mmCIF file of C-alpha atoms and ligand atoms in Angstrom:
data_model
loop_
_atom_site.group_PDB
_atom_site.id
_atom_site.type_symbol
_atom_site.label_atom_id
_atom_site.label_comp_id
_atom_site.label_asym_id
_atom_site.label_seq_id
_atom_site.Cartn_x
_atom_site.Cartn_y
_atom_site.Cartn_z
ATOM 1 C CA ASP A 1 86.111 139.415 122.623
ATOM 2 C CA ALA A 2 86.175 138.349 118.433
ATOM 3 C CA LYS A 3 89.593 140.314 118.625
ATOM 4 C CA LYS A 4 90.975 137.821 120.656
ATOM 5 C CA LYS A 5 90.540 134.954 119.462
ATOM 6 C CA GLY A 6 90.910 135.953 115.659
ATOM 7 C CA LYS A 7 94.293 137.557 117.065
ATOM 8 C CA ASN A 8 94.747 133.847 119.020
ATOM 9 C CA GLN A 9 93.871 131.544 116.049
ATOM 10 C CA PHE A 10 96.421 133.830 113.323
ATOM 11 C CA SER A 11 98.864 133.093 116.006
ATOM 12 C CA LEU A 12 97.743 129.867 116.205
ATOM 13 C CA TYR A 13 98.208 129.963 112.083
ATOM 14 C CA THR A 14 101.360 131.457 111.775
ATOM 15 C CA ALA A 15 102.547 128.845 115.326
ATOM 16 C CA GLU A 16 101.873 125.492 112.972
ATOM 17 C CA LEU A 17 103.434 127.878 109.679
ATOM 18 C CA GLU A 18 106.290 127.764 111.669
ATOM 19 C CA GLN A 19 107.069 123.741 112.722
ATOM 20 C CA GLN A 20 106.104 123.440 109.419
ATOM 21 C CA ARG A 21 109.468 126.020 108.095
ATOM 22 C CA ILE A 22 111.100 124.242 110.665
ATOM 23 C CA ARG A 23 110.422 120.292 110.000
ATOM 24 C CA LYS A 24 111.277 121.704 106.286
ATOM 25 C CA SER A 25 114.434 122.924 107.241
ATOM 26 C CA LYS A 26 115.232 119.891 109.273
ATOM 27 C CA ILE A 27 114.726 117.825 106.474
ATOM 28 C CA GLU A 28 116.702 119.045 104.302
ATOM 29 C CA GLN A 29 119.395 119.401 106.263
ATOM 30 C CA LEU A 30 119.116 115.696 106.854
ATOM 31 C CA LEU A 31 119.019 114.906 103.292
ATOM 32 C CA HIS A 32 121.795 116.032 102.456
ATOM 33 C CA ILE A 33 123.564 113.519 104.445
ATOM 34 C CA ALA A 34 121.190 111.255 103.351
ATOM 35 C CA VAL A 35 121.752 110.884 100.378
ATOM 36 C CA GLU A 36 125.767 110.993 100.884
ATOM 37 C CA ASN A 37 125.365 108.495 102.185
ATOM 38 C CA GLN A 38 123.596 106.458 100.462
ATOM 39 C CA GLU A 39 120.636 106.412 102.994
ATOM 40 C CA ILE A 40 117.866 105.958 100.961
ATOM 41 C CA SER A 41 116.499 102.796 99.914
ATOM 42 C CA LEU A 42 114.308 101.102 97.359
ATOM 43 C CA TYR A 43 111.247 99.026 97.847
ATOM 44 C CA TYR A 44 109.071 98.036 95.341
ATOM 45 C CA GLN A 45 106.061 97.331 93.961
ATOM 46 C CA PRO A 46 104.770 93.649 91.692
ATOM 47 C CA ILE A 47 102.967 94.716 88.341
ATOM 48 C CA VAL A 48 100.722 92.468 87.428
ATOM 49 C CA ASP A 49 99.609 90.675 84.173
ATOM 50 C CA THR A 50 95.646 91.289 84.336
ATOM 51 C CA VAL A 51 95.167 88.050 81.844
ATOM 52 C CA SER A 52 97.977 86.077 83.665
ATOM 53 C CA LYS A 53 98.414 87.450 86.875
ATOM 54 C CA ARG A 54 101.735 86.833 86.737
ATOM 55 C CA ILE A 55 104.187 89.885 88.192
ATOM 56 C CA ILE A 56 105.792 91.115 84.906
ATOM 57 C CA GLY A 57 107.495 93.979 85.826
ATOM 58 C CA LEU A 58 108.176 96.191 89.157
ATOM 59 C CA GLU A 59 108.157 100.127 90.742
ATOM 60 C CA ALA A 60 111.074 101.093 92.416
ATOM 61 C CA LEU A 61 108.981 103.550 94.964
ATOM 62 C CA ALA A 62 111.506 105.769 97.343
ATOM 63 C CA ARG A 63 111.706 104.549 101.211
ATOM 64 C CA TRP A 64 113.630 107.365 103.481
ATOM 65 C CA SER A 65 113.175 105.940 108.112
ATOM 66 C CA HIS A 66 115.179 109.121 109.973
ATOM 67 C CA SER A 67 117.087 107.720 113.183
ATOM 68 C CA GLU A 68 115.016 110.737 114.921
ATOM 69 C CA LEU A 69 112.461 111.761 112.730
ATOM 70 C CA GLY A 70 111.280 108.176 111.863
ATOM 71 C CA TYR A 71 109.520 107.422 108.474
ATOM 72 C CA ILE A 72 109.724 110.341 105.976
ATOM 73 C CA PRO A 73 107.025 110.648 102.869
ATOM 74 C CA PRO A 74 108.603 110.477 99.948
ATOM 75 C CA ASN A 75 106.442 112.474 98.176
ATOM 76 C CA GLU A 76 107.166 115.265 101.314
ATOM 77 C CA PHE A 77 111.319 114.426 100.884
ATOM 78 C CA ILE A 78 111.477 114.381 96.414
ATOM 79 C CA SER A 79 109.831 117.194 96.460
ATOM 80 C CA ILE A 80 112.556 118.970 99.099
ATOM 81 C CA ALA A 81 114.916 117.130 96.229
ATOM 82 C CA GLU A 82 113.646 118.321 93.984
ATOM 83 C CA GLU A 83 113.527 122.213 94.935
ATOM 84 C CA ASN A 84 117.917 122.713 96.349
ATOM 85 C CA GLY A 85 118.816 120.448 93.278
ATOM 86 C CA LEU A 86 119.513 117.171 95.604
ATOM 87 C CA ILE A 87 117.709 114.958 93.723
ATOM 88 C CA VAL A 88 120.134 114.397 90.567
ATOM 89 C CA PRO A 89 122.482 112.662 92.149
ATOM 90 C CA LEU A 90 119.731 111.237 94.298
ATOM 91 C CA GLY A 91 118.370 109.821 91.280
ATOM 92 C CA LYS A 92 121.245 108.969 89.693
ATOM 93 C CA HIS A 93 121.923 105.751 93.318
ATOM 94 C CA ILE A 94 117.973 105.271 92.477
ATOM 95 C CA LEU A 95 118.471 104.204 88.941
ATOM 96 C CA LYS A 96 121.130 102.228 89.468
ATOM 97 C CA THR A 97 119.904 100.827 92.335
ATOM 98 C CA ALA A 98 117.249 99.807 90.317
ATOM 99 C CA CYS A 99 118.583 98.878 87.470
ATOM 100 C CA GLN A 100 120.717 96.318 89.788
ATOM 101 C CA HIS A 101 118.597 94.513 90.902
ATOM 102 C CA LEU A 102 116.707 93.945 88.534
ATOM 103 C CA LYS A 103 119.921 92.483 87.017
ATOM 104 C CA HIS A 104 119.754 90.550 89.954
ATOM 105 C CA LEU A 105 116.671 89.506 89.434
ATOM 106 C CA HIS A 106 116.767 87.983 85.262
ATOM 107 C CA LYS A 107 120.334 86.134 86.957
ATOM 108 C CA MET A 108 118.236 84.209 89.218
ATOM 109 C CA GLY A 109 116.339 83.324 85.752
ATOM 110 C CA PHE A 110 113.137 86.257 86.159
ATOM 111 C CA ASN A 111 114.504 87.691 82.911
ATOM 112 C CA HIS A 112 110.295 88.542 81.666
ATOM 113 C CA LEU A 113 110.867 91.315 84.260
ATOM 114 C CA TYR A 114 110.812 95.051 83.019
ATOM 115 C CA VAL A 115 111.626 98.115 86.296
ATOM 116 C CA SER A 116 109.572 101.651 86.637
ATOM 117 C CA VAL A 117 111.420 104.802 87.806
ATOM 118 C CA ASN A 118 110.603 107.901 88.905
ATOM 119 C CA LEU A 119 111.731 110.231 87.031
ATOM 120 C CA SER A 120 111.423 114.422 87.715
ATOM 121 C CA LEU A 121 111.767 117.507 85.498
ATOM 122 C CA ARG A 122 115.105 118.383 87.499
ATOM 123 C CA GLN A 123 116.642 115.427 86.459
ATOM 124 C CA LEU A 124 115.697 115.050 82.549
ATOM 125 C CA ARG A 125 116.874 119.152 82.948
ATOM 126 C CA HIS A 126 120.648 118.389 83.870
ATOM 127 C CA HIS A 127 122.591 117.898 81.159
ATOM 128 C CA GLY A 128 124.298 114.568 80.740
ATOM 129 C CA PHE A 129 121.359 112.427 81.899
ATOM 130 C CA THR A 130 120.687 110.622 78.403
ATOM 131 C CA ALA A 131 124.726 109.740 78.878
ATOM 132 C CA PHE A 132 124.195 108.321 82.322
ATOM 133 C CA ILE A 133 121.496 106.239 81.881
ATOM 134 C CA SER A 134 122.904 105.062 78.307
ATOM 135 C CA ARG A 135 126.506 104.380 80.645
ATOM 136 C CA LEU A 136 124.333 102.465 83.075
ATOM 137 C CA LEU A 137 123.170 100.212 80.335
ATOM 138 C CA GLN A 138 126.161 99.525 79.296
ATOM 139 C CA GLU A 139 127.647 98.938 83.281
ATOM 140 C CA THR A 140 124.441 96.544 84.422
ATOM 141 C CA ALA A 141 124.399 94.993 80.566
ATOM 142 C CA LEU A 142 120.898 95.170 80.430
ATOM 143 C CA GLU A 143 118.233 95.556 77.388
ATOM 144 C CA PRO A 144 116.776 98.795 77.666
ATOM 145 C CA ASN A 145 113.542 98.424 76.904
ATOM 146 C CA CYS A 146 113.665 95.795 80.212
ATOM 147 C CA LEU A 147 114.091 100.092 81.506
ATOM 148 C CA GLU A 148 110.311 102.110 82.129
ATOM 149 C CA LEU A 149 110.761 105.295 83.630
ATOM 150 C CA GLU A 150 107.532 107.456 84.195
ATOM 151 C CA ILE A 151 107.772 110.815 84.140
ATOM 152 C CA THR A 152 104.270 113.530 84.680
ATOM 153 C CA GLU A 153 101.738 115.302 82.835
ATOM 154 C CA ASN A 154 103.562 118.454 83.690
ATOM 155 C CA ILE A 155 107.324 116.723 82.476
ATOM 156 C CA ALA A 156 105.408 115.490 78.934
ATOM 157 C CA LEU A 157 103.889 119.166 78.849
ATOM 158 C CA SER A 158 107.109 120.500 79.366
ATOM 159 C CA ASP A 159 107.978 122.572 75.792
ATOM 160 C CA GLU A 160 111.901 123.486 76.371
ATOM 161 C CA GLU A 161 113.699 122.124 74.076
ATOM 162 C CA HIS A 162 116.274 120.370 76.162
ATOM 163 C CA VAL A 163 114.000 118.240 77.965
ATOM 164 C CA VAL A 164 111.915 117.791 74.824
ATOM 165 C CA ASN A 165 115.033 116.507 73.530
ATOM 166 C CA SER A 166 116.137 114.205 76.357
ATOM 167 C CA ILE A 167 112.614 112.388 75.875
ATOM 168 C CA ARG A 168 113.438 111.571 72.733
ATOM 169 C CA ALA A 169 117.197 110.671 73.268
ATOM 170 C CA LEU A 170 116.156 108.292 75.358
ATOM 171 C CA LYS A 171 113.298 106.516 72.969
ATOM 172 C CA ASN A 172 116.081 106.598 70.923
ATOM 173 C CA LEU A 173 118.146 104.395 73.258
ATOM 174 C CA GLY A 174 115.416 101.784 73.425
ATOM 175 C CA ILE A 175 113.687 103.207 76.347
ATOM 176 C CA ARG A 176 110.047 102.762 77.375
ATOM 177 C CA ILE A 177 109.152 106.014 78.686
ATOM 178 C CA ALA A 178 105.241 106.032 80.669
ATOM 179 C CA ILE A 179 102.898 108.550 81.496
ATOM 180 C CA ASP A 180 102.568 108.292 86.007
ATOM 181 C CA ASP A 181 99.025 109.481 87.670
ATOM 182 C CA PHE A 182 97.661 109.712 84.116
ATOM 183 C CA GLY A 183 94.226 111.729 84.545
ATOM 184 C CA SER A 184 94.997 113.576 87.491
ATOM 185 C CA GLY A 185 95.445 116.771 86.240
ATOM 186 C CA TYR A 186 94.370 119.009 84.419
ATOM 187 C CA SER A 187 96.772 118.893 82.454
ATOM 188 C CA SER A 188 95.978 118.774 77.623
ATOM 189 C CA ILE A 189 95.816 115.331 76.176
ATOM 190 C CA GLY A 190 97.782 116.581 73.305
ATOM 191 C CA TYR A 191 101.414 116.031 74.213
ATOM 192 C CA LEU A 192 100.448 112.143 73.353
ATOM 193 C CA ARG A 193 100.708 113.175 69.464
ATOM 194 C CA THR A 194 104.315 115.107 70.111
ATOM 195 C CA ILE A 195 106.367 113.051 72.507
ATOM 196 C CA SER A 196 106.467 108.932 71.916
ATOM 197 C CA VAL A 197 105.136 107.314 74.992
ATOM 198 C CA ASP A 198 104.380 103.596 75.480
ATOM 199 C CA THR A 199 102.260 102.862 78.806
ATOM 200 C CA LEU A 200 99.796 104.797 80.364
ATOM 201 C CA LYS A 201 100.150 104.992 84.291
ATOM 202 C CA ILE A 202 95.788 105.752 85.588
ATOM 203 C CA ASP A 203 95.794 107.334 88.312
ATOM 204 C CA LYS A 204 94.591 105.817 91.880
ATOM 205 C CA SER A 205 92.034 108.797 92.050
ATOM 206 C CA PHE A 206 90.024 106.516 89.227
ATOM 207 C CA LEU A 207 90.367 103.441 90.995
ATOM 208 C CA PHE A 208 89.282 104.324 94.272
ATOM 209 C CA ASP A 209 85.152 105.655 92.762
ATOM 210 C CA VAL A 210 85.686 102.330 89.924
ATOM 211 C CA THR A 211 83.028 100.516 91.042
ATOM 212 C CA THR A 212 80.599 102.543 92.764
ATOM 213 C CA ASN A 213 80.341 106.252 90.076
ATOM 214 C CA SER A 214 78.790 105.255 86.855
ATOM 215 C CA ASN A 215 80.842 108.753 85.873
ATOM 216 C CA THR A 216 84.636 107.194 86.921
ATOM 217 C CA ALA A 217 83.360 103.198 84.951
ATOM 218 C CA GLN A 218 82.299 105.217 81.536
ATOM 219 C CA LEU A 219 85.994 107.670 82.329
ATOM 220 C CA THR A 220 88.333 104.569 83.281
ATOM 221 C CA ALA A 221 87.291 102.781 80.272
ATOM 222 C CA ALA A 222 87.348 104.830 77.764
ATOM 223 C CA ILE A 223 91.453 105.451 79.019
ATOM 224 C CA VAL A 224 91.868 102.514 78.575
ATOM 225 C CA THR A 225 90.086 102.807 75.119
ATOM 226 C CA LEU A 226 92.102 106.140 73.819
ATOM 227 C CA ALA A 227 95.280 104.404 75.311
ATOM 228 C CA HIS A 228 94.619 100.833 73.233
ATOM 229 C CA SER A 229 93.757 102.983 70.210
ATOM 230 C CA LEU A 230 97.181 104.460 70.271
ATOM 231 C CA SER A 231 98.836 100.985 70.537
ATOM 232 C CA LEU A 232 99.774 101.627 74.561
ATOM 233 C CA LYS A 233 99.903 99.560 77.673
ATOM 234 C CA ILE A 234 97.463 100.775 80.376
ATOM 235 C CA VAL A 235 98.364 100.423 83.678
ATOM 236 C CA ALA A 236 95.847 101.020 86.518
ATOM 237 C CA GLU A 237 97.064 102.052 89.885
ATOM 238 C CA GLY A 238 95.813 101.761 93.165
ATOM 239 C CA VAL A 239 94.543 97.953 93.206
ATOM 240 C CA GLU A 240 92.894 97.386 96.160
ATOM 241 C CA THR A 241 89.857 94.881 95.932
ATOM 242 C CA LYS A 242 88.937 91.816 94.086
ATOM 243 C CA GLU A 243 86.064 94.129 92.164
ATOM 244 C CA HIS A 244 89.077 96.629 90.724
ATOM 245 C CA LEU A 245 90.133 93.655 88.666
ATOM 246 C CA ARG A 246 87.069 92.382 88.053
ATOM 247 C CA PHE A 247 86.126 95.803 86.276
ATOM 248 C CA LEU A 248 89.759 95.935 84.926
ATOM 249 C CA GLU A 249 89.682 92.367 83.318
ATOM 250 C CA GLN A 250 86.171 92.922 81.760
ATOM 251 C CA HIS A 251 86.754 96.508 80.495
ATOM 252 C CA HIS A 252 90.796 94.489 78.761
ATOM 253 C CA CYS A 253 93.166 96.725 81.113
ATOM 254 C CA ASP A 254 96.227 95.608 80.421
ATOM 255 C CA MET A 255 98.205 95.731 84.076
ATOM 256 C CA ALA A 256 97.247 96.446 87.632
ATOM 257 C CA GLN A 257 99.000 97.954 90.198
ATOM 258 C CA GLY A 258 97.253 97.745 94.035
ATOM 259 C CA TYR A 259 98.182 96.529 97.662
ATOM 260 C CA LEU A 260 95.638 94.049 96.274
ATOM 261 C CA PHE A 261 98.311 91.914 95.160
ATOM 262 C CA SER A 262 100.745 93.847 97.369
ATOM 263 C CA PRO A 263 102.461 97.349 98.790
ATOM 264 C CA PRO A 264 105.550 98.238 98.589
ATOM 265 C CA VAL A 265 108.103 95.591 99.928
ATOM 266 C CA PRO A 266 112.153 95.992 99.892
ATOM 267 C CA PHE A 267 113.835 93.298 97.839
ATOM 268 C CA GLU A 268 114.270 90.146 99.556
ATOM 269 C CA GLN A 269 110.845 90.684 100.119
ATOM 270 C CA PHE A 270 109.649 90.667 96.293
ATOM 271 C CA ILE A 271 112.350 87.954 96.005
ATOM 272 C CA SER A 272 109.311 85.497 97.775
ATOM 273 C CA LEU A 273 106.616 87.041 95.651
ATOM 274 C CA LEU A 274 108.289 85.719 92.897
ATOM 275 C CA TYR A 275 108.460 82.661 94.156
ATOM 276 C CA ASN A 276 104.903 82.721 94.859
ATOM 277 C CA ASN A 277 103.951 84.096 91.815
ATOM 278 C CA PRO A 278 101.252 83.248 90.377
ATOM 279 C CA SER A 279 99.906 83.049 94.340
ATOM 280 C CA PRO A 280 96.192 82.594 95.675
ATOM 281 C CA THR A 281 95.384 86.081 96.391
ATOM 282 C CA LEU A 282 96.655 85.970 92.038
ATOM 283 C CA GLY A 283 95.233 83.473 91.027
HETATM 284 P P1 C2E B 1 103.556 107.185 92.374
HETATM 285 O O1 C2E B 1 104.493 107.459 91.346
HETATM 286 O O2 C2E B 1 102.687 106.926 91.404
HETATM 287 O O3 C2E B 1 104.390 105.556 93.262
HETATM 288 C C1 C2E B 1 102.301 104.878 93.542
HETATM 289 C C2 C2E B 1 102.176 104.987 95.024
HETATM 290 O O4 C2E B 1 101.050 104.534 95.539
HETATM 291 C C3 C2E B 1 103.203 104.953 96.021
HETATM 292 O O5 C2E B 1 103.320 105.899 96.308
HETATM 293 C C4 C2E B 1 102.428 104.003 96.154
HETATM 294 O O6 C2E B 1 102.632 102.804 97.226
HETATM 295 C C5 C2E B 1 101.581 104.571 96.493
HETATM 296 N N1 C2E B 1 100.153 102.254 96.228
HETATM 297 C C6 C2E B 1 100.686 101.923 95.888
HETATM 298 N N2 C2E B 1 99.595 100.976 95.878
HETATM 299 C C7 C2E B 1 98.609 101.193 95.999
HETATM 300 C C8 C2E B 1 97.336 101.726 96.587
HETATM 301 O O7 C2E B 1 96.801 100.390 95.925
HETATM 302 N N3 C2E B 1 95.952 102.238 96.927
HETATM 303 C C9 C2E B 1 96.772 102.875 97.334
HETATM 304 N N4 C2E B 1 96.013 104.343 98.260
HETATM 305 N N5 C2E B 1 98.325 103.661 96.997
HETATM 306 C C10 C2E B 1 98.982 102.311 96.386
HETATM 307 P P2 C2E B 1 104.467 106.360 97.749
HETATM 308 O O8 C2E B 1 105.434 105.572 97.898
HETATM 309 O O9 C2E B 1 103.922 107.284 98.522
HETATM 310 O O10 C2E B 1 105.220 107.622 96.758
HETATM 311 C C11 C2E B 1 104.740 107.833 96.608
HETATM 312 C C12 C2E B 1 104.929 108.943 95.617
HETATM 313 O O11 C2E B 1 106.087 109.265 95.652
HETATM 314 C C13 C2E B 1 105.087 108.912 94.483
HETATM 315 O O12 C2E B 1 103.696 108.086 93.128
HETATM 316 C C14 C2E B 1 106.187 108.712 93.205
HETATM 317 O O13 C2E B 1 105.466 110.589 92.283
HETATM 318 C C15 C2E B 1 106.892 110.136 94.294
HETATM 319 N N6 C2E B 1 108.152 108.961 94.248
HETATM 320 C C16 C2E B 1 108.642 107.891 95.459
HETATM 321 N N7 C2E B 1 109.909 107.589 94.454
HETATM 322 C C17 C2E B 1 110.261 108.094 93.458
HETATM 323 C C18 C2E B 1 111.275 108.165 92.970
HETATM 324 O O14 C2E B 1 112.588 107.446 93.555
HETATM 325 N N8 C2E B 1 111.600 109.275 92.159
HETATM 326 C C19 C2E B 1 110.722 110.573 92.309
HETATM 327 N N9 C2E B 1 111.056 111.094 91.056
HETATM 328 N N10 C2E B 1 109.245 110.644 92.643
HETATM 329 C C20 C2E B 1 109.352 109.053 93.626
HETATM 330 MG MG1 MG B 2 104.742 105.921 90.213
HETATM 331 MG MG1 MG B 3 105.048 109.076 90.221
HETATM 332 MG MG1 MG B 4 101.291 107.453 89.711
#
């Protein structure tokens, strides 16, 4: 009987794996079409100055809803796009859209804003990426320091010559580099000595229990001090409560991003946020 049960569990397990494999290949197939038809859009989440409570930047986040599969989270389709290389054309579409939207905001008079865009390793590996960015800045006539590119610690740790050179070339163009999800991995922070970074974004897992766990609180405070001692700006991600914000104010964290202010929203809705800022919830 135990043997039979074991066998059933095993087939349950393989059935589940099979379902996952089918979904993945379905997504992969649909993603080709979606990228080609530019069906992937961008939502934007405000980045707020913790002192003035004003929106000073926006992070672009990719969004894809498919008529049959519904909402597909970026973590799912981005990793597939990274695997099969679609991230290169998709990434270009994302960067282009984000820069055009920022230009639009600047023209409306919100010319203090910067846009932050997530990058994948595969994009930095691609020859011609820096040239693409350089051309994009020219076409949109944006100041290079209005564009921030977010890389994760594993990208920052890459010792591939081409990747290291690409990051350096981007810095030389005047673009800002942020380390995303800082503190979430097991990586060393030694890379902070070798690549020049402008911003650290503390991973949202820190904010999760920063007001209830004193170890997390001390570590978060130490990360803010570390960033400032290296003349880096620091952004806290996942700011959901007023208590979170108070902690960040008390510990002089420069910027905050999270549901307390707004979830990521479509571009038109982001414009309304700007008109209402600073709003009572932000003040
Ligand atoms: P990320 O770059 O760390 O982006 C922040 C994620 O946290 C977003 O998830 C955002 O919706 C979510 N978030 C924002 N505020 C809060 C909050 O207060 N609480 C909580 N619990 N979560 C919050 P999202 O949009 O699902 O994106 C997930 C990840 O997918 C991103 O994490 C990023 O790594 C990746 N991604 C999204 N768009 C792109 C893209 O255009 N290119 C690349 N390469 N990756 C992208
Ligand atoms: Mg990010
Ligand atoms: Mg990211
Ligand atoms: Mg992050």
